[in-house]
Amino acid sequence: QVQLVESGGGLVQAGVSLRLSCAASGRTFSNYGMGWFRQAPGKEREFVATISWSGRSIDYADSVKGRFTISRDNAKNTVYLQMNSLKPEDTAVYYCAAALTKVLPGRREPLYDYWGQGTQVTVSS
């Protein structure tokens, strides 16, 4: 069993930055890729960013590219999502996900094995 816990969300004004964290526990993760997804009210969950186990392969959704940065610290079993220049359109529940593979997991939800409960990000105009 693997547990993923997101933190760092909140209510902020447009243009503000937030840093989300996702801490993994329950087993030693030596080979896993990670991803961030989000779900806005009334919409389906969508891909945000993904990172390989090594951290050397990264992919972003077009809507966040240039504003968001995904990173990881394997010694802490933690992945981060730095979100800059937040827009009201970024308002959503943000979910962390883990895939038990060294390669980049990609954008498809079925590729991920474990999911967190989500953290709310609300951006007001």
Short mmCIF file of C-alpha atoms in Angstrom, two decimals:
data_model
loop_
_atom_site.label_atom_id
_atom_site.label_comp_id
_atom_site.label_asym_id
_atom_site.label_seq_id
_atom_site.Cartn_x
_atom_site.Cartn_y
_atom_site.Cartn_z
CA GLN A 1 0.00 0.00 0.00
CA VAL A 2 1.23 3.48 -0.95
CA GLN A 3 -0.18 6.71 0.39
CA LEU A 4 0.14 10.09 -1.33
CA VAL A 5 -0.71 13.27 0.57
CA GLU A 6 -0.91 16.65 -1.14
CA SER A 7 -0.48 19.95 0.68
CA GLY A 8 0.09 23.62 -0.04
CA GLY A 9 -3.20 24.62 -1.62
CA GLY A 10 -5.21 27.64 -0.61
CA LEU A 11 -7.20 30.71 -1.60
CA VAL A 12 -5.08 33.31 -3.41
CA GLN A 13 -5.38 36.31 -5.69
CA ALA A 14 -4.58 36.14 -9.38
CA GLY A 15 -0.87 36.58 -10.06
CA VAL A 16 0.18 34.98 -6.78
CA SER A 17 2.44 31.91 -6.53
CA LEU A 18 1.84 28.65 -4.67
CA ARG A 19 3.98 25.58 -4.14
CA LEU A 20 2.22 22.25 -3.82
CA SER A 21 3.86 19.24 -2.20
CA CYS A 22 3.07 15.55 -2.47
CA ALA A 23 4.58 13.24 0.13
CA ALA A 24 4.66 9.48 -0.49
CA SER A 25 4.71 6.88 2.26
CA GLY A 26 3.98 3.19 2.87
CA ARG A 27 6.90 1.71 0.93
CA THR A 28 10.33 2.56 -0.37
CA PHE A 29 9.97 4.11 -3.82
CA SER A 30 13.15 3.48 -5.77
CA ASN A 31 11.63 3.45 -9.26
CA TYR A 32 8.59 5.61 -9.87
CA GLY A 33 7.44 8.50 -11.99
CA MET A 34 5.10 11.15 -10.67
CA GLY A 35 2.38 13.35 -12.07
CA TRP A 36 0.07 16.20 -11.19
CA PHE A 37 -3.52 16.38 -12.37
CA ARG A 38 -6.32 18.81 -11.59
CA GLN A 39 -10.10 18.89 -11.68
CA ALA A 40 -12.03 22.14 -11.92
CA PRO A 41 -15.68 22.41 -10.81
CA GLY A 42 -17.97 20.76 -13.33
CA LYS A 43 -15.09 19.53 -15.49
CA GLU A 44 -13.16 16.31 -15.99
CA ARG A 45 -9.78 15.75 -14.42
CA GLU A 46 -6.95 16.92 -16.68
CA PHE A 47 -3.22 16.40 -16.91
CA VAL A 48 -0.93 19.11 -15.54
CA ALA A 49 2.65 17.83 -15.38
CA THR A 50 4.72 14.66 -15.07
CA ILE A 51 8.30 13.82 -14.09
CA SER A 52 10.40 10.67 -14.38
CA TRP A 53 12.11 8.92 -11.45
CA SER A 54 15.43 10.57 -12.30
CA GLY A 55 13.86 13.99 -12.74
CA ARG A 56 15.51 14.34 -16.14
CA SER A 57 12.32 13.85 -18.19
CA ILE A 58 9.45 16.30 -17.74
CA ASP A 59 6.26 17.17 -19.60
CA TYR A 60 3.65 19.90 -19.06
CA ALA A 61 0.18 20.66 -20.28
CA ASP A 62 0.13 23.60 -22.69
CA SER A 63 -2.10 25.55 -20.32
CA VAL A 64 0.56 25.65 -17.60
CA LYS A 65 3.82 25.52 -19.55
CA GLY A 66 6.04 28.45 -18.64
CA ARG A 67 4.18 29.10 -15.39
CA PHE A 68 4.33 25.79 -13.50
CA THR A 69 7.42 23.76 -12.59
CA ILE A 70 7.41 20.14 -11.42
CA SER A 71 10.33 18.80 -9.40
CA ARG A 72 11.11 15.99 -6.99
CA ASP A 73 13.30 15.08 -4.05
CA ASN A 74 13.62 11.31 -3.93
CA ALA A 75 15.41 11.38 -0.58
CA LYS A 76 12.24 12.90 0.88
CA ASN A 77 9.83 10.85 -1.26
CA THR A 78 8.26 14.15 -2.27
CA VAL A 79 7.24 15.78 -5.54
CA TYR A 80 6.51 19.49 -5.92
CA LEU A 81 4.51 21.72 -8.20
CA GLN A 82 5.61 25.35 -8.21
CA MET A 83 2.77 27.44 -9.61
CA ASN A 84 3.52 31.01 -10.66
CA SER A 85 1.30 33.71 -12.17
CA LEU A 86 -1.83 31.90 -11.09
CA LYS A 87 -5.01 32.60 -13.02
CA PRO A 88 -8.66 32.07 -12.06
CA GLU A 89 -8.69 29.28 -14.66
CA ASP A 90 -6.21 27.40 -12.46
CA THR A 91 -8.85 26.96 -9.77
CA ALA A 92 -9.21 23.23 -9.18
CA VAL A 93 -8.51 20.34 -6.87
CA TYR A 94 -4.93 19.28 -7.58
CA TYR A 95 -4.07 15.58 -7.38
CA CYS A 96 -0.72 13.89 -7.08
CA ALA A 97 -0.23 10.49 -8.74
CA ALA A 98 2.54 7.88 -8.81
CA ALA A 99 3.52 5.37 -11.49
CA LEU A 100 5.86 2.49 -10.63
CA THR A 101 8.26 3.00 -13.51
CA LYS A 102 11.56 4.78 -14.09
CA VAL A 103 10.46 6.20 -17.43
CA LEU A 104 8.25 9.25 -17.85
CA PRO A 105 4.70 8.06 -17.04
CA GLY A 106 3.07 10.42 -19.53
CA ARG A 107 -0.29 12.18 -19.64
CA ARG A 108 -2.74 9.29 -19.43
CA GLU A 109 -4.40 8.57 -16.09
CA PRO A 110 -4.39 4.74 -16.49
CA LEU A 111 -0.59 4.83 -16.42
CA TYR A 112 -0.62 5.89 -12.77
CA ASP A 113 -0.97 3.36 -9.96
CA TYR A 114 -1.60 5.51 -6.88
CA TRP A 115 -3.47 8.75 -6.28
CA GLY A 116 -3.68 11.28 -3.48
CA GLN A 117 -6.84 12.82 -2.07
CA GLY A 118 -6.19 16.24 -3.60
CA THR A 119 -5.61 19.77 -2.37
CA GLN A 120 -7.84 22.73 -3.25
CA VAL A 121 -6.39 25.70 -5.13
CA THR A 122 -8.71 28.67 -5.54
CA VAL A 123 -7.60 31.74 -7.51
CA SER A 124 -9.76 34.85 -7.31
CA SER A 125 -9.72 37.71 -9.81
#
